[in-house]
Structures are given as structure tokens and as C-alpha cells.
PDB file of C-alpha atoms in Angstrom:
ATOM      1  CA  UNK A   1       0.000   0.000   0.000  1.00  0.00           C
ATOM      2  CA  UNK A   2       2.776   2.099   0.608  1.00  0.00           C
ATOM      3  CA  UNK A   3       4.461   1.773  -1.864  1.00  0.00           C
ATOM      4  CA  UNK A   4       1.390   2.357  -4.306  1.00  0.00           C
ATOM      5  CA  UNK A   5       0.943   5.415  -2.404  1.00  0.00           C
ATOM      6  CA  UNK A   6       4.514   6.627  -3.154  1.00  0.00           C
ATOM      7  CA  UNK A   7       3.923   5.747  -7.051  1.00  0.00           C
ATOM      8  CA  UNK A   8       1.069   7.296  -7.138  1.00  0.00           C
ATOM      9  CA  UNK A   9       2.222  10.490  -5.677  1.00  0.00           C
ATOM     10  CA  UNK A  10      -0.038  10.377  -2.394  1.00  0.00           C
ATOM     11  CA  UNK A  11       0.417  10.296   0.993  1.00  0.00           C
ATOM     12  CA  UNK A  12       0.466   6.688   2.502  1.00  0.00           C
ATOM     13  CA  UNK A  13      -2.861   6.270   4.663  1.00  0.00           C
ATOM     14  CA  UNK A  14      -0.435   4.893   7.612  1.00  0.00           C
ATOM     15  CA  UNK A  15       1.535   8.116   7.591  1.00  0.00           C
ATOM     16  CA  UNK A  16      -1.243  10.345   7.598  1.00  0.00           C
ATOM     17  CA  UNK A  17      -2.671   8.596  11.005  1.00  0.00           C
ATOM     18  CA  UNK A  18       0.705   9.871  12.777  1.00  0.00           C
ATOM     19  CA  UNK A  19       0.866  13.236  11.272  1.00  0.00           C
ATOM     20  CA  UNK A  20      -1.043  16.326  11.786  1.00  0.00           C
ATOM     21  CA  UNK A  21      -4.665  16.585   9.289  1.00  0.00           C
ATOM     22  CA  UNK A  22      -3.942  17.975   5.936  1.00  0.00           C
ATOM     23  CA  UNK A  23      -4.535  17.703   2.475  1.00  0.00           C
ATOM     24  CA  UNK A  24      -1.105  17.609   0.500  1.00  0.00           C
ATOM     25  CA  UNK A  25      -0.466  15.906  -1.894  1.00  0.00           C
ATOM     26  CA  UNK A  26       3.138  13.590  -1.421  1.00  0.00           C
ATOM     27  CA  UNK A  27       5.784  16.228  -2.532  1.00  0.00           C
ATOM     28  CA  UNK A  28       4.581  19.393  -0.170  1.00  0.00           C
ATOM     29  CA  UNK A  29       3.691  16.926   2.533  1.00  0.00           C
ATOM     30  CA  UNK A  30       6.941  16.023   2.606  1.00  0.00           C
ATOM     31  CA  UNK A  31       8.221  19.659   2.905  1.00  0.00           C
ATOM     32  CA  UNK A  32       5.375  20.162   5.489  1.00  0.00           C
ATOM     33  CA  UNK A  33       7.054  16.761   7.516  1.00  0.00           C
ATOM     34  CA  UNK A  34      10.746  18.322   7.648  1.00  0.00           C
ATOM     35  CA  UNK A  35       8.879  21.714   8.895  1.00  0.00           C
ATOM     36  CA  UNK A  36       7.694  19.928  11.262  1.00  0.00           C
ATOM     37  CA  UNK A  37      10.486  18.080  12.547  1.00  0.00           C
ATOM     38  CA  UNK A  38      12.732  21.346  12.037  1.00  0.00           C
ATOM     39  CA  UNK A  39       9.939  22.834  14.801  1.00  0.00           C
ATOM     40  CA  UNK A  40      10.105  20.134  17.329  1.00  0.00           C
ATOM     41  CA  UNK A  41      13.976  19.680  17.417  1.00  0.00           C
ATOM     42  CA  UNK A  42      15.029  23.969  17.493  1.00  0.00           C
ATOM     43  CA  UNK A  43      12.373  23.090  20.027  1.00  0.00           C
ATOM     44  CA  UNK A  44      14.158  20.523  21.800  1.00  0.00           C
ATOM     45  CA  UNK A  45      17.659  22.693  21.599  1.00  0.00           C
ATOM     46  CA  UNK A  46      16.975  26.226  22.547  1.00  0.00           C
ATOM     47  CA  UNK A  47      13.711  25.637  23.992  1.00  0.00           C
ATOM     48  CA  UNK A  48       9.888  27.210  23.622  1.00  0.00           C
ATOM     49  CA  UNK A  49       9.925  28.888  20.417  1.00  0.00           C
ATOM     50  CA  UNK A  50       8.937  32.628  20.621  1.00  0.00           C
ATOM     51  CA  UNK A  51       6.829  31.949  17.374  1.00  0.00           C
ATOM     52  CA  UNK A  52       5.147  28.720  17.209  1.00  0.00           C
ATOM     53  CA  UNK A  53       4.339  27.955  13.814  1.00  0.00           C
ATOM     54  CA  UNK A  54       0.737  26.549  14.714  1.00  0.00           C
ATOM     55  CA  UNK A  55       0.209  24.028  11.635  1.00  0.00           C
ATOM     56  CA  UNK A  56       3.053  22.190  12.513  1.00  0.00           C
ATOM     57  CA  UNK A  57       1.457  20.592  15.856  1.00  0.00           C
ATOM     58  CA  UNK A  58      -0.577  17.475  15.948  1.00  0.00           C
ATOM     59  CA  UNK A  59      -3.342  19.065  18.017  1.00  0.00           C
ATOM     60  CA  UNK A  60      -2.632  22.790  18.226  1.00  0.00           C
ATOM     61  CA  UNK A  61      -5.558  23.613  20.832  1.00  0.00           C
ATOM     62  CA  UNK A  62      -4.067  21.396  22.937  1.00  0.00           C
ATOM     63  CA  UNK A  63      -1.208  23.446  23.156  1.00  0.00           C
ATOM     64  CA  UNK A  64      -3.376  27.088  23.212  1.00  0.00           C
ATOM     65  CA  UNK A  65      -4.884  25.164  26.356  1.00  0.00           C
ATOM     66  CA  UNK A  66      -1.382  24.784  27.878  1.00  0.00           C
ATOM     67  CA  UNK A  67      -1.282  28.314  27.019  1.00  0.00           C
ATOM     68  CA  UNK A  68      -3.699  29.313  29.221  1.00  0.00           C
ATOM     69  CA  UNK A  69      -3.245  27.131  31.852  1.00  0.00           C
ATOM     70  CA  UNK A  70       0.002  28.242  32.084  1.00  0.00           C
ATOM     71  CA  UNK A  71      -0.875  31.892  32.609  1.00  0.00           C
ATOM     72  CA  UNK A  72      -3.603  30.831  34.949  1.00  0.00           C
ATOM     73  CA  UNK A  73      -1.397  29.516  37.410  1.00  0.00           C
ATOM     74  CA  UNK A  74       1.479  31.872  37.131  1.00  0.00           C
ATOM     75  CA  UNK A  75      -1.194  34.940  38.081  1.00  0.00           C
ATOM     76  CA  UNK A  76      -3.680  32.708  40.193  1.00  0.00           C
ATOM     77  CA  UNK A  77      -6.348  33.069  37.860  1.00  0.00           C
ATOM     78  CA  UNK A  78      -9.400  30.149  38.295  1.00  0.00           C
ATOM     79  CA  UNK A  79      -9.030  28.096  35.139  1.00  0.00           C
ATOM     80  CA  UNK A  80     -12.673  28.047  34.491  1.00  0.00           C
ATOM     81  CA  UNK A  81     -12.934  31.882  34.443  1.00  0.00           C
ATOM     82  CA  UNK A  82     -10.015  32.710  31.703  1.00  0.00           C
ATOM     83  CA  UNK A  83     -10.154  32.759  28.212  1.00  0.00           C
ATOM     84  CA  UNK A  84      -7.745  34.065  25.229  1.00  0.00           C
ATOM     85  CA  UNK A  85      -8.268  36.831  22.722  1.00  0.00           C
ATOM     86  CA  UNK A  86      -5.807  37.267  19.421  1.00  0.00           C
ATOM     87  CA  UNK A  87      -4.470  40.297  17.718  1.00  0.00           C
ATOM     88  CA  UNK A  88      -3.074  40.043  14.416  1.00  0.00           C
ATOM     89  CA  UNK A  89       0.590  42.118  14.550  1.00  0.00           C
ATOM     90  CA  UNK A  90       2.082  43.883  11.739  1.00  0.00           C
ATOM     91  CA  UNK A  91       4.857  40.977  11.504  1.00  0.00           C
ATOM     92  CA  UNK A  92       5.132  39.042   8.593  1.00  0.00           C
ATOM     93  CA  UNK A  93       8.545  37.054   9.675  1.00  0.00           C
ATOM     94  CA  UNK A  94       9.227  36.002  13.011  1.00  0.00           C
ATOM     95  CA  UNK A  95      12.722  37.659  12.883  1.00  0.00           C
ATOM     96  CA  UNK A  96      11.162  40.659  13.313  1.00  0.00           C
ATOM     97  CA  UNK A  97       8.686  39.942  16.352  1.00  0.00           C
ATOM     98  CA  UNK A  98      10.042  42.027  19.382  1.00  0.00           C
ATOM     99  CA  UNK A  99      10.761  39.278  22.080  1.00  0.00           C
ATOM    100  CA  UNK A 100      10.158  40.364  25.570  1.00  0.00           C
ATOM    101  CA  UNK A 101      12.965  39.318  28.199  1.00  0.00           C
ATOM    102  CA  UNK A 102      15.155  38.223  25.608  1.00  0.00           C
ATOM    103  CA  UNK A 103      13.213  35.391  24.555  1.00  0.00           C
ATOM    104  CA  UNK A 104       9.627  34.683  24.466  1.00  0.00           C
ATOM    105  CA  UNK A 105       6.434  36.587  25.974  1.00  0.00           C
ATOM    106  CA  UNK A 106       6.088  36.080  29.170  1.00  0.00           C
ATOM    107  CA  UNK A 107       2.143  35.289  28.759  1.00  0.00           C
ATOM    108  CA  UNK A 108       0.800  34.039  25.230  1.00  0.00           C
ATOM    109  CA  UNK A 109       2.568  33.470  22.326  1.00  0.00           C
ATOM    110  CA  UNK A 110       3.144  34.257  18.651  1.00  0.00           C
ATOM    111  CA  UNK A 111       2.126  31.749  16.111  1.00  0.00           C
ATOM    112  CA  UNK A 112       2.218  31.938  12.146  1.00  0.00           C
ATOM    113  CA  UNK A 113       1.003  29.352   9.274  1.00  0.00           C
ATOM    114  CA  UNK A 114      -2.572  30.943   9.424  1.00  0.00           C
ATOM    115  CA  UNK A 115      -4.503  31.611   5.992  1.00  0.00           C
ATOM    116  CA  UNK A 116      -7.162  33.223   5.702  1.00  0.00           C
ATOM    117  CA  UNK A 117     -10.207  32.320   3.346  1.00  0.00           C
ATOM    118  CA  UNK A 118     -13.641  33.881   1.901  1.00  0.00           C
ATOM    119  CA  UNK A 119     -11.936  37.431   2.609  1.00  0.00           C
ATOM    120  CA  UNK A 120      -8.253  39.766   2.563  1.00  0.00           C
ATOM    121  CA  UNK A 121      -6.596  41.221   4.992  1.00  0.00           C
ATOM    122  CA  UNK A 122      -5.722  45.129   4.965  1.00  0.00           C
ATOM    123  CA  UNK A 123      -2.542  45.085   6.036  1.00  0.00           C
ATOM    124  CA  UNK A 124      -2.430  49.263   5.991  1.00  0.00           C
ATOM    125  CA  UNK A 125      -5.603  49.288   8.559  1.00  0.00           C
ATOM    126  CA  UNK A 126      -5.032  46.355  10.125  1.00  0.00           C
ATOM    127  CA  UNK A 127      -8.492  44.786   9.118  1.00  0.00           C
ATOM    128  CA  UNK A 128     -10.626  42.447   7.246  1.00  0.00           C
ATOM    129  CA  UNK A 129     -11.761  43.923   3.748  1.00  0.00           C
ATOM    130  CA  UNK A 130     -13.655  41.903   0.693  1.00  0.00           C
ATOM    131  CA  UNK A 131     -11.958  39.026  -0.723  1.00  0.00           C
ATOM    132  CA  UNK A 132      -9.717  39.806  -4.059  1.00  0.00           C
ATOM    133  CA  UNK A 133     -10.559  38.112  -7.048  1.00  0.00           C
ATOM    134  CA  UNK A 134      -9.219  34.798  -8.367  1.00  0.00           C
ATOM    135  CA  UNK A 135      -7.460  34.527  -4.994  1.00  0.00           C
ATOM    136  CA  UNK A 136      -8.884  31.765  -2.562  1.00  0.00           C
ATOM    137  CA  UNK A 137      -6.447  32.149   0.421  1.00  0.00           C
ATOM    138  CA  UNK A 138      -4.384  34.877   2.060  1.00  0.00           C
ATOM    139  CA  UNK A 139      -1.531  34.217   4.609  1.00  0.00           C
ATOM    140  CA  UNK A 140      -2.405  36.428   7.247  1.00  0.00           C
ATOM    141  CA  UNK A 141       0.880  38.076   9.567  1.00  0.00           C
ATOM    142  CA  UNK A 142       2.059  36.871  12.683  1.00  0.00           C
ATOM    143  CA  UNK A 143      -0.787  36.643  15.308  1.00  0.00           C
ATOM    144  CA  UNK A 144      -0.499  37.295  18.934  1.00  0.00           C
ATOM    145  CA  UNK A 145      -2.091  34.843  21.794  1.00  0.00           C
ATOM    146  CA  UNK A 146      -3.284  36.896  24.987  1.00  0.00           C
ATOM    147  CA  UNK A 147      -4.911  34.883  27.576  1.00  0.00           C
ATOM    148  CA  UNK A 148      -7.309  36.990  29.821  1.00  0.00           C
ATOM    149  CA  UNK A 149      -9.637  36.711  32.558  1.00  0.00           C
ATOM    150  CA  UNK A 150     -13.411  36.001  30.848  1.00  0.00           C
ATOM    151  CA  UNK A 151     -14.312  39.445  32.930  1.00  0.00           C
ATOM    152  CA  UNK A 152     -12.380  41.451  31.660  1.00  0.00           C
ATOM    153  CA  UNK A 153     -12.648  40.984  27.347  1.00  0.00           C
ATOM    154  CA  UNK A 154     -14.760  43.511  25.780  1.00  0.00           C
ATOM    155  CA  UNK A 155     -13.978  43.625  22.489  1.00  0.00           C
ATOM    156  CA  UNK A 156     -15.377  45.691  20.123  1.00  0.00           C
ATOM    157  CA  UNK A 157     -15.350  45.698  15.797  1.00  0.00           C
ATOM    158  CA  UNK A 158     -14.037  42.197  15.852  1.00  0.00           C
ATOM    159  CA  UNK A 159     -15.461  39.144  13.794  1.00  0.00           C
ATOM    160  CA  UNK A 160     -15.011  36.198  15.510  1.00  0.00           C
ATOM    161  CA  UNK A 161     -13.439  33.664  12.844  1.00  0.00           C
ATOM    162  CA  UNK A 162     -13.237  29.930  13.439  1.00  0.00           C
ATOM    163  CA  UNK A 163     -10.447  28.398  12.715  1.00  0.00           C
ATOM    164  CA  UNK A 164      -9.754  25.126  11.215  1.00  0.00           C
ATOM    165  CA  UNK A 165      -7.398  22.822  10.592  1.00  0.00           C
ATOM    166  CA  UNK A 166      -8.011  22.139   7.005  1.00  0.00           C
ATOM    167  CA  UNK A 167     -10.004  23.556   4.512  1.00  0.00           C
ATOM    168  CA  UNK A 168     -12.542  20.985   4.535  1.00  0.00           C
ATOM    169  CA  UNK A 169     -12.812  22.893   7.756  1.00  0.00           C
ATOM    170  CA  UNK A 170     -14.009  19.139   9.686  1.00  0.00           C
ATOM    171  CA  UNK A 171     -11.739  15.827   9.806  1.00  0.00           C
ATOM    172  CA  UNK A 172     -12.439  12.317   9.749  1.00  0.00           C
ATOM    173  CA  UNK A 173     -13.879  13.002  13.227  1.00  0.00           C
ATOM    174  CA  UNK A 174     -16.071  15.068  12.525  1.00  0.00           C
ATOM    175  CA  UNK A 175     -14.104  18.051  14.016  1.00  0.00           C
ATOM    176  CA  UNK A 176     -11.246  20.224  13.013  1.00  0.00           C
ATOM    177  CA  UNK A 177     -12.266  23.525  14.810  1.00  0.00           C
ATOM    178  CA  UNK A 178      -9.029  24.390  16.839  1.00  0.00           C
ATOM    179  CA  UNK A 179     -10.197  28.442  18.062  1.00  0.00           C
ATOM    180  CA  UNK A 180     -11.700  31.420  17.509  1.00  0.00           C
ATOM    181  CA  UNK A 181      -9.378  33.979  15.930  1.00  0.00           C
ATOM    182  CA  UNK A 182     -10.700  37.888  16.674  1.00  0.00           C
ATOM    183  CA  UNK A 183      -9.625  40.148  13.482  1.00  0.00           C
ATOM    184  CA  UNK A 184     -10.698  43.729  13.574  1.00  0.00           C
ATOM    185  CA  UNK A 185     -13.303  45.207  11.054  1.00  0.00           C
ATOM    186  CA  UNK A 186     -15.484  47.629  10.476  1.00  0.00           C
ATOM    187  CA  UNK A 187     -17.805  45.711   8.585  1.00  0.00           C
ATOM    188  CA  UNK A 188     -20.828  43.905  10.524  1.00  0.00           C
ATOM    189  CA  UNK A 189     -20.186  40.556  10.671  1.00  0.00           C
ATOM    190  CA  UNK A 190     -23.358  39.057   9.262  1.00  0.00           C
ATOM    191  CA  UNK A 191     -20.965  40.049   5.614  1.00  0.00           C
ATOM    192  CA  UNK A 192     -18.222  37.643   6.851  1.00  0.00           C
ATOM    193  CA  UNK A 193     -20.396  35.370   7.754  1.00  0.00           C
ATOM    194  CA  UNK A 194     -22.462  35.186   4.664  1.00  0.00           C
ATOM    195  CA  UNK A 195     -18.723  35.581   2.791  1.00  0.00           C
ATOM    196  CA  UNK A 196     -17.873  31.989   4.805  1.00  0.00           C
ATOM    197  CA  UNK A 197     -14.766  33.880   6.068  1.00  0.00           C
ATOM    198  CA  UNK A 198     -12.489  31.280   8.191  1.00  0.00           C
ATOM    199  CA  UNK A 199      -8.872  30.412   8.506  1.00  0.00           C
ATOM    200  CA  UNK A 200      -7.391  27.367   8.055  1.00  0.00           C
ATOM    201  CA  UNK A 201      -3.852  26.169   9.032  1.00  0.00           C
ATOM    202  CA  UNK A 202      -2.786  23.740   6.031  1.00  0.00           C
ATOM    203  CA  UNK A 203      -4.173  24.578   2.227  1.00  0.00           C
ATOM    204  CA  UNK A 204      -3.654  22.409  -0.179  1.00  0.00           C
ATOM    205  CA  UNK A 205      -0.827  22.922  -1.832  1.00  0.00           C
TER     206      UNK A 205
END
């Protein structure tokens, strides 16, 4: 089967099982996979990264969880009682993210590998605008991770865009929502909605 697979330029079923959802096809899966391990071992040598590129985890809301967590018990906030909000930045490379203490934010994170689909980004006002023609996806920049106390997010002129892992935008499980991303606009967001605006982590290609 596997080697069928490889012949046939697809990604062996057994592979797929121990690698995060997506739907390449064999040659950018396999530049996806060495991504991937490139992540987890600068991981391994120097630590946390100060940008996680999300796409490359197996379940990335396990680790936005962690995120949280993590927060929650270094300011002795109750768990149940503390959510996350996300900001899109003005950074396209993670080179030129301003690390706090040297290293990585001390609450949150950075993450990249985030397209956006069924819209654009304005990347001179820092918003959502209407979708440019004959182009389906749109790498959005680096996005910032703040986790907050529930009380205390009001956010205002922000659509609320679910995020999936794939652009089927559901897995063989039936799920594939990892979070809700908040990008600003000025737009209502019955027009996003009706546009089927999302964000995936892997496209196709």
C-alpha cells in the first residue's frame, strides 16, 4: 500500500494517522514533515519557540490550552474563568517579532502558518476587507495569543473567525475547529459570515 501510495504520488494512509490533518499531496507533505520536525527539534535545543508555527502541531488547541493554563497559574487566575483573545501584529517574519525578556512573551505566544479564506486582509488598517478576485487564500501576519480573565474581554469591531485545521474545515472526526481567531473590522459581521470567512492552518498545496 505504501508503496502504491509513493507511485502514485499520495500520501500513505499509515503516515497520515501519525501526522497532523492535511490535504497535500506527497511532494509538499513532505516539505510540510521536515517543517515539522525542524519545529520540534530547534524546540528541543533552545527551547519554547517565541513563534510557534501553529500548523506544525498534531493538536494545536491542545497546546493554546497549555497556554492558558500556564498563565492561569502563574497569576492565580481560576481556570474556568479565563479565556484568550488574538491580535493580528504587523509581523510578517518572526525575525522581526520584538521578544520580551530576551526570549519569548512572558504570557501568550506568537504563532504563524494561518490563511485566511472567503476574505483579505488590509494590512495598511489592520483589518478584514472583501476578498480579491481569483485569490482563494491569504496568509495572514504573525498573530499574537493573549490569555485573559473572561471578565475582563470587551472587544469591540471584531469578527469572531473559526479556525480550522483544514479547509474541509471538519476531519475524519467530525471536528477540526481548533479556536476562535478575533480580526478587527469595520464591517458587521453578518458580511463575513455570509462571505464563509475562516482560517485554516494547512491549504492544499
Amino acid at each position: 500500500e505504501i508503496a502504491n501510495a509513493l507511485f502514485n504520488g499520495y500520501v500513505p494512509t499509515y503516515w497520515t494517522k501519525l501526522a497532523p490533518a492535511t490535504e497535500k499531496k506527497l511532494g509538499s507533505w513532505m516539505s510540510h514533515f521536515l517543517k515539522r520536525y525542524e519545529q520540534y527539534f530547534q524546540w528541543l535545543e533552545r527551547g519554547e519557540p517565541a513563534v510557534i508555527w501553529l500548523s506544525g502541531l498534531h493538536i494545536p488547541q491542545s497546546y493554546l490550552s497549555a497556554l492558558i493554563q500556564t498563565t492561569c497559574r502563574r497569576k492565580g487566575w481560576p481556570l474556568d474563568k479565563s479565556n484568550m483573545y488574538t491580535v493580528v501584529t504587523e509581523y510578517e517574519d518572526a525575525k522581526l517579532v520584538k521578544i520580551e525578556n530576551g526570549n519569548i512573551l512572558t504570557d501568550g505566544t506568537y504563532i504563524s502558518g494561518l490563511f485566511l479564506e472567503g476574505a483579505a486582509w488590509d494590512k495598511k488598517l489592520g483589518q478584514l476587507k472583501r476578498q480579491d478576485p481569483k485569490i482563494l487564500y491569504v496568509e495572514l501576519p504573525l498573530m499574537q495569543v493573549v490569555p485573559i480573565e473572561s471578565n475582563k474581554l470587551k472587544l469591540t469591531n471584531t469578527f469572531r473567525t473559526p479556525v480550522y485545521t483544514t479547509g474541509m474545515r471538519r476531519d475524519a472526526s467530525g471536528t477540526g475547529l481548533v479556536f476562535e481567531a478575533d480580526l478587527s473590522s469595520t464591517s458587521h459581521e453578518n458580511l463575513w459570515t455570509l462571505q464563509g470567512v475562516a482560517i485554516v492552518l494547512n491549504t492544499s498545496d
